[in-house]
XYZ file of C-alpha atoms in Angstrom:
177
model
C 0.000 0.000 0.000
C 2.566 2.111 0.866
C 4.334 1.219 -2.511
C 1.181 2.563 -4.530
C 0.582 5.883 -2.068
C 4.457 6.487 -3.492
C 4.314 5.763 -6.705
C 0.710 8.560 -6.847
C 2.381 11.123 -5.092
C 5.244 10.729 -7.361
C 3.322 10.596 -10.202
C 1.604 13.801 -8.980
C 4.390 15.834 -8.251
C 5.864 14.755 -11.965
C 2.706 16.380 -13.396
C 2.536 19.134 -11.695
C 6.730 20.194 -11.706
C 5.631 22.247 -15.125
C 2.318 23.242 -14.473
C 1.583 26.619 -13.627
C -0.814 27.682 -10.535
C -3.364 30.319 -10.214
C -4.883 32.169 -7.232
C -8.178 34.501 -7.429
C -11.198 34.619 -7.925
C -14.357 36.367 -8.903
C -17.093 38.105 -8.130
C -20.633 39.543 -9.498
C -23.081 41.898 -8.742
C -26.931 42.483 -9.081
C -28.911 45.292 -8.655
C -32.372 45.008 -9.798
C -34.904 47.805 -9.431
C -38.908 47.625 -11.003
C -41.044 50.379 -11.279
C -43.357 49.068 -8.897
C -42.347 46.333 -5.985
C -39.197 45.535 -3.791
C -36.041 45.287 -5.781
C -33.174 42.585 -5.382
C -29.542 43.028 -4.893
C -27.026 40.242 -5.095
C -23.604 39.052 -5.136
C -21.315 36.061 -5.681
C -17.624 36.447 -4.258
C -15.951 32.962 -5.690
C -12.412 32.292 -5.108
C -10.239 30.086 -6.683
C -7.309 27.846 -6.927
C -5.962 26.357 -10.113
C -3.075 24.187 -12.525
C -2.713 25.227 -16.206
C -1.538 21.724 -16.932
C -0.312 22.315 -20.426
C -0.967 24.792 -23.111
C -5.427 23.501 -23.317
C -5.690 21.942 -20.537
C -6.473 22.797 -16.566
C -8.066 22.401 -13.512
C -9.330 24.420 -10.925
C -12.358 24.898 -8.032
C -14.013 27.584 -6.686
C -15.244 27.462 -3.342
C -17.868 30.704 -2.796
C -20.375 32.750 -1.334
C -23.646 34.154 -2.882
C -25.816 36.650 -1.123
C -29.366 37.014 -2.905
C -32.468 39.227 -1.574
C -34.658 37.857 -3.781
C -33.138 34.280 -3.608
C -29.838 32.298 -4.873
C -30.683 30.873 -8.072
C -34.597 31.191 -7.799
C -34.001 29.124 -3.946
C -35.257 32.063 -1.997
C -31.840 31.984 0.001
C -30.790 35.292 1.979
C -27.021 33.421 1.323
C -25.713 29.723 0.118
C -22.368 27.886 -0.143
C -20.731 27.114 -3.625
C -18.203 24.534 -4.603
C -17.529 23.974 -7.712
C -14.815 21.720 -9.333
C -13.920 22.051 -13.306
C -12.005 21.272 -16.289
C -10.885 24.530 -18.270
C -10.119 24.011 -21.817
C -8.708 26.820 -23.877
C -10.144 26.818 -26.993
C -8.352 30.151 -29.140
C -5.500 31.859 -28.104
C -4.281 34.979 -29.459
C -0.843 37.592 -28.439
C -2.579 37.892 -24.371
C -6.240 36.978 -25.255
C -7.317 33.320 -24.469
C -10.859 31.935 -25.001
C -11.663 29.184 -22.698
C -14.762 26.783 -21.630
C -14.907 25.522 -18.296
C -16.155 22.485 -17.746
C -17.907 21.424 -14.101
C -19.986 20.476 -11.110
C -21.756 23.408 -9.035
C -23.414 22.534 -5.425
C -24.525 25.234 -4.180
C -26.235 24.807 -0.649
C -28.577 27.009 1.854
C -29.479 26.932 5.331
C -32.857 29.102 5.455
C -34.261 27.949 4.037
C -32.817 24.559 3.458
C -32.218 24.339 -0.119
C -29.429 22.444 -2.231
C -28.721 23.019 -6.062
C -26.732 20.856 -8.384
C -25.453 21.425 -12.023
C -23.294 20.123 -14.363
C -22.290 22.131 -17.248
C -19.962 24.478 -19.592
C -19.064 28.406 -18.982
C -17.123 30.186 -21.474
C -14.905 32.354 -20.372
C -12.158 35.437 -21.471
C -8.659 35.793 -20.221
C -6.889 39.054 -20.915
C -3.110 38.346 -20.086
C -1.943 41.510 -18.712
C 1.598 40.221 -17.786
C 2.995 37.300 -16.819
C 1.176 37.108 -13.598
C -1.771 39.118 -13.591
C -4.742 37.946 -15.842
C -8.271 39.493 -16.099
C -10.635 36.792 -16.654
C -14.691 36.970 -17.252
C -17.349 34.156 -17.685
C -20.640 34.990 -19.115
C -22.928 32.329 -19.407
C -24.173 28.837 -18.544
C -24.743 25.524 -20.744
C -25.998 22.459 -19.276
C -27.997 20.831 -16.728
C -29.623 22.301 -13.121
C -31.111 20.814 -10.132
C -33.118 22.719 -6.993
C -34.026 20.726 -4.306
C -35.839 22.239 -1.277
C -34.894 19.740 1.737
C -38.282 17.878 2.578
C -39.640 19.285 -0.330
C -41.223 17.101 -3.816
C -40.841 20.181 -5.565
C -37.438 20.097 -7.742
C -36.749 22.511 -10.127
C -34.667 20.599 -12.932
C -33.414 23.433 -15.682
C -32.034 22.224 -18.909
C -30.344 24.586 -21.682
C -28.380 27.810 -21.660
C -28.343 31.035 -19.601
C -26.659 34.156 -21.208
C -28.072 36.653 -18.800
C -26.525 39.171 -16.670
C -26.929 37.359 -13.282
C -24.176 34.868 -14.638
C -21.750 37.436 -15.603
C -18.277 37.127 -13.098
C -15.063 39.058 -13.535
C -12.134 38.162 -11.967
C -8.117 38.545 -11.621
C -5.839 35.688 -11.340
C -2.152 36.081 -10.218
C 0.166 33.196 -11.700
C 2.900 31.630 -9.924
């Protein structure tokens, strides 16, 4: 056993020798006001940790916070936990402007009221290389598959298809190391 715990660690450090890391995060902001009725402010503040594995390929997570008047993702949550794992593949890369898709899980969970939401999908994203270390990056969008499921509740929500509106627009700046 020991052997095998060796030999992965190994093999793990071996990947990652060339990779390079990145640290930051984003955030996004809401402010929604009718002509008649309350209005609803919200915002997401996501960081994140990631390994540019080669010149396509990465991985990353963001683990976040989202504070919603009117409710997180249509769960009526006053706030809600995100963690969300992905895949980032760069797609087109010109002189410091890459275009990228990341590929992931979001679970997103509430306390009051007790709420957890699941999805599985693709967000394509904009990095502006500003030097060496600093990069401004933006996602807009969401493709793919969501789940909202009220604790003790029948009533999921299950949302297939795309979302290009503003509340999933983040901006972001990534130092890498």
């Amino acid at each position: 056993m020991k052997k095998i715990l060796m030999t992965l660690a190994m093999g793990m450090m071996a990947l990652t020798m060339n990779a390079q890391m990145y640290i930051g995060g984003g955030f996004g902001f809401q402010n929604v006001t009718p002509e008649v009725g309350d209005g609803e402010t919200s915002f997401k503040l996501l960081p994140e940790f990631g390994v540019q594995l080669d010149e396509k390929w990465g991985v990353g997570v963001q683990i976040g916070y989202i504070s919603d008047k009117a409710g997180a993702y249509g769960i009526g949550a006053e706030s809600a936990f995100q963690f969300s794992p992905y895949a980032r593949y760069t797609a087109l890369k010109f002189k410091s402007v890459n275009l990228f898709l990341d590929g992931g899980l979001d679970y997103i969970q509430s306390k009051n009221p007790k709420v957890t939401a699941f999805g599985l999908g693709i967000k394509p994203g904009v990095a502006v290389n500003l030097n060496e270390q600093l990069s401004f990056v933006a996602h807009f969008g969401f493709l793919g598959y969501e789940s909202v499921n009220p604790d003790g509740d029948d009533n999921n929500v299950t949302n297939i298809g795309f979302d290009f509106d503003t509340t999933e627009l983040t901006f972001g700046l990534y130092y890498n190391f």
